[in-house]
Amino acid sequence: MDWEAKAEAARRRYNELYPDRPIKQIGDTLDALYYMDLFSFVWENGTPLTDREIRAVEMFTPPGCFS
């Protein structure tokens, strides 16, 4: 399973657990990998992500950022 599919599956699982604190999209930063995969043991066991963490998961790298 590729990273995008794994992250989307984690997002859906998270949104089922916390419908009042949904993640609207998975961004392309390393924060998405960190919170949705490596940090999943926390949110899967009853602690939802904070507003800041949700924004970090949803964040995209701005076009031209590295040029």
N, C-alpha and C. Protein backbone atom coordinates (compact mmCIF):
# COMPACT_ATOMS: atom_id res chain seq x y z
N MET A 1 0.86 -1.19 0.00
CA MET A 1 0.00 0.00 0.00
C MET A 1 0.90 1.24 0.00
N ASP A 2 0.61 2.17 -0.89
CA ASP A 2 1.42 3.38 -0.96
C ASP A 2 1.04 4.35 0.17
N TRP A 3 1.88 5.35 0.37
CA TRP A 3 1.68 6.30 1.46
C TRP A 3 0.35 7.03 1.36
N GLU A 4 -0.03 7.46 0.16
CA GLU A 4 -1.27 8.22 0.01
C GLU A 4 -2.48 7.38 0.42
N ALA A 5 -2.53 6.14 -0.01
CA ALA A 5 -3.65 5.26 0.34
C ALA A 5 -3.67 4.97 1.83
N LYS A 6 -2.51 4.76 2.41
CA LYS A 6 -2.41 4.49 3.85
C LYS A 6 -2.86 5.72 4.65
N ALA A 7 -2.44 6.90 4.23
CA ALA A 7 -2.82 8.14 4.92
C ALA A 7 -4.32 8.39 4.78
N GLU A 8 -4.88 8.14 3.61
CA GLU A 8 -6.32 8.35 3.42
C GLU A 8 -7.12 7.37 4.28
N ALA A 9 -6.67 6.13 4.38
CA ALA A 9 -7.35 5.16 5.24
C ALA A 9 -7.28 5.61 6.70
N ALA A 10 -6.14 6.13 7.12
CA ALA A 10 -5.98 6.63 8.49
C ALA A 10 -6.89 7.84 8.71
N ARG A 11 -6.99 8.73 7.72
CA ARG A 11 -7.87 9.90 7.84
C ARG A 11 -9.32 9.47 8.03
N ARG A 12 -9.76 8.50 7.26
CA ARG A 12 -11.14 8.00 7.38
C ARG A 12 -11.37 7.38 8.76
N ARG A 13 -10.42 6.59 9.22
CA ARG A 13 -10.52 5.97 10.54
C ARG A 13 -10.58 7.04 11.63
N TYR A 14 -9.72 8.06 11.50
CA TYR A 14 -9.72 9.16 12.47
C TYR A 14 -11.07 9.87 12.47
N ASN A 15 -11.60 10.19 11.29
CA ASN A 15 -12.88 10.89 11.18
C ASN A 15 -14.04 10.07 11.73
N GLU A 16 -13.96 8.76 11.65
CA GLU A 16 -14.98 7.91 12.27
C GLU A 16 -14.92 8.00 13.79
N LEU A 17 -13.70 8.05 14.32
CA LEU A 17 -13.52 8.13 15.78
C LEU A 17 -13.88 9.51 16.32
N TYR A 18 -13.58 10.55 15.55
CA TYR A 18 -13.76 11.93 16.01
C TYR A 18 -14.51 12.76 14.97
N PRO A 19 -15.80 12.48 14.76
CA PRO A 19 -16.55 13.22 13.74
C PRO A 19 -16.68 14.71 14.04
N ASP A 20 -16.50 15.10 15.29
CA ASP A 20 -16.58 16.52 15.66
C ASP A 20 -15.25 17.25 15.45
N ARG A 21 -14.18 16.53 15.09
CA ARG A 21 -12.86 17.12 14.83
C ARG A 21 -12.28 16.53 13.55
N PRO A 22 -12.99 16.66 12.43
CA PRO A 22 -12.57 15.96 11.21
C PRO A 22 -11.30 16.54 10.58
N ILE A 23 -10.62 15.68 9.86
CA ILE A 23 -9.50 16.06 9.01
C ILE A 23 -10.05 16.09 7.60
N LYS A 24 -10.01 17.25 6.95
CA LYS A 24 -10.64 17.41 5.64
C LYS A 24 -9.81 16.86 4.50
N GLN A 25 -8.49 16.90 4.64
CA GLN A 25 -7.60 16.45 3.57
C GLN A 25 -6.27 16.03 4.17
N ILE A 26 -5.51 15.29 3.41
CA ILE A 26 -4.15 14.92 3.80
C ILE A 26 -3.21 15.76 2.96
N GLY A 27 -2.36 16.53 3.62
CA GLY A 27 -1.41 17.37 2.91
C GLY A 27 -0.19 16.59 2.45
N ASP A 28 0.79 17.32 1.95
CA ASP A 28 1.98 16.67 1.41
C ASP A 28 3.22 16.90 2.27
N THR A 29 3.04 17.35 3.49
CA THR A 29 4.19 17.58 4.36
C THR A 29 4.48 16.33 5.20
N LEU A 30 5.64 16.29 5.82
CA LEU A 30 5.98 15.16 6.67
C LEU A 30 5.11 15.09 7.92
N ASP A 31 4.48 16.21 8.29
CA ASP A 31 3.59 16.20 9.45
C ASP A 31 2.44 15.23 9.25
N ALA A 32 1.94 15.13 8.04
CA ALA A 32 0.84 14.19 7.77
C ALA A 32 1.28 12.77 8.08
N LEU A 33 2.46 12.40 7.62
CA LEU A 33 3.01 11.07 7.90
C LEU A 33 3.19 10.88 9.40
N TYR A 34 3.74 11.87 10.06
CA TYR A 34 4.01 11.79 11.48
C TYR A 34 2.73 11.57 12.29
N TYR A 35 1.73 12.42 12.09
CA TYR A 35 0.52 12.33 12.91
C TYR A 35 -0.41 11.19 12.51
N MET A 36 -0.51 10.89 11.23
CA MET A 36 -1.46 9.86 10.80
C MET A 36 -0.90 8.45 10.94
N ASP A 37 0.41 8.29 10.90
CA ASP A 37 0.99 6.95 10.97
C ASP A 37 1.77 6.75 12.27
N LEU A 38 2.83 7.50 12.44
CA LEU A 38 3.70 7.28 13.59
C LEU A 38 3.05 7.65 14.92
N PHE A 39 2.12 8.57 14.92
CA PHE A 39 1.46 9.05 16.13
C PHE A 39 0.05 8.46 16.27
N SER A 40 -0.30 7.52 15.40
CA SER A 40 -1.66 6.98 15.39
C SER A 40 -2.01 6.24 16.68
N PHE A 41 -1.03 5.67 17.36
CA PHE A 41 -1.34 4.96 18.61
C PHE A 41 -2.00 5.87 19.63
N VAL A 42 -1.74 7.17 19.56
CA VAL A 42 -2.35 8.10 20.51
C VAL A 42 -3.80 8.36 20.13
N TRP A 43 -4.06 8.77 18.87
CA TRP A 43 -5.44 9.09 18.51
C TRP A 43 -6.31 7.85 18.40
N GLU A 44 -5.73 6.69 18.14
CA GLU A 44 -6.52 5.46 18.10
C GLU A 44 -6.92 5.01 19.51
N ASN A 45 -6.30 5.58 20.53
CA ASN A 45 -6.57 5.19 21.91
C ASN A 45 -7.23 6.29 22.72
N GLY A 46 -7.98 7.18 22.05
CA GLY A 46 -8.84 8.10 22.76
C GLY A 46 -8.41 9.55 22.86
N THR A 47 -7.30 9.93 22.26
CA THR A 47 -6.86 11.33 22.32
C THR A 47 -6.88 11.93 20.92
N PRO A 48 -7.88 12.77 20.61
CA PRO A 48 -7.93 13.37 19.28
C PRO A 48 -6.78 14.35 19.06
N LEU A 49 -6.50 14.61 17.81
CA LEU A 49 -5.48 15.61 17.47
C LEU A 49 -5.96 16.99 17.87
N THR A 50 -5.02 17.86 18.19
CA THR A 50 -5.36 19.25 18.50
C THR A 50 -5.65 19.99 17.19
N ASP A 51 -6.20 21.19 17.31
CA ASP A 51 -6.44 22.01 16.11
C ASP A 51 -5.15 22.24 15.34
N ARG A 52 -4.08 22.51 16.04
CA ARG A 52 -2.77 22.74 15.40
C ARG A 52 -2.29 21.50 14.66
N GLU A 53 -2.44 20.33 15.28
CA GLU A 53 -2.02 19.08 14.64
C GLU A 53 -2.87 18.78 13.41
N ILE A 54 -4.17 19.04 13.49
CA ILE A 54 -5.04 18.84 12.32
C ILE A 54 -4.61 19.76 11.18
N ARG A 55 -4.32 21.02 11.48
CA ARG A 55 -3.83 21.95 10.43
C ARG A 55 -2.52 21.45 9.83
N ALA A 56 -1.64 20.88 10.67
CA ALA A 56 -0.37 20.36 10.17
C ALA A 56 -0.60 19.18 9.22
N VAL A 57 -1.56 18.32 9.53
CA VAL A 57 -1.88 17.18 8.67
C VAL A 57 -2.44 17.67 7.33
N GLU A 58 -3.26 18.72 7.37
CA GLU A 58 -3.93 19.20 6.15
C GLU A 58 -3.05 20.10 5.29
N MET A 59 -1.92 20.56 5.80
CA MET A 59 -1.09 21.56 5.11
C MET A 59 -0.41 21.01 3.84
N PHE A 60 -0.40 21.84 2.83
CA PHE A 60 0.32 21.55 1.59
C PHE A 60 1.50 22.50 1.47
N THR A 61 2.56 22.04 0.85
CA THR A 61 3.72 22.88 0.57
C THR A 61 3.34 23.89 -0.51
N PRO A 62 3.53 25.18 -0.29
CA PRO A 62 3.16 26.17 -1.30
C PRO A 62 3.96 25.99 -2.59
N PRO A 63 3.31 26.19 -3.73
CA PRO A 63 4.03 26.11 -5.01
C PRO A 63 5.20 27.08 -5.04
N GLY A 64 6.32 26.66 -5.57
CA GLY A 64 7.50 27.51 -5.68
C GLY A 64 8.26 27.69 -4.39
N CYS A 65 7.90 26.96 -3.36
CA CYS A 65 8.53 27.10 -2.06
C CYS A 65 10.03 26.81 -2.11
N PHE A 66 10.42 25.84 -2.94
CA PHE A 66 11.81 25.43 -2.97
C PHE A 66 12.54 25.86 -4.26
N SER A 67 11.96 26.81 -4.99
CA SER A 67 12.64 27.23 -6.22
C SER A 67 13.13 28.66 -6.10
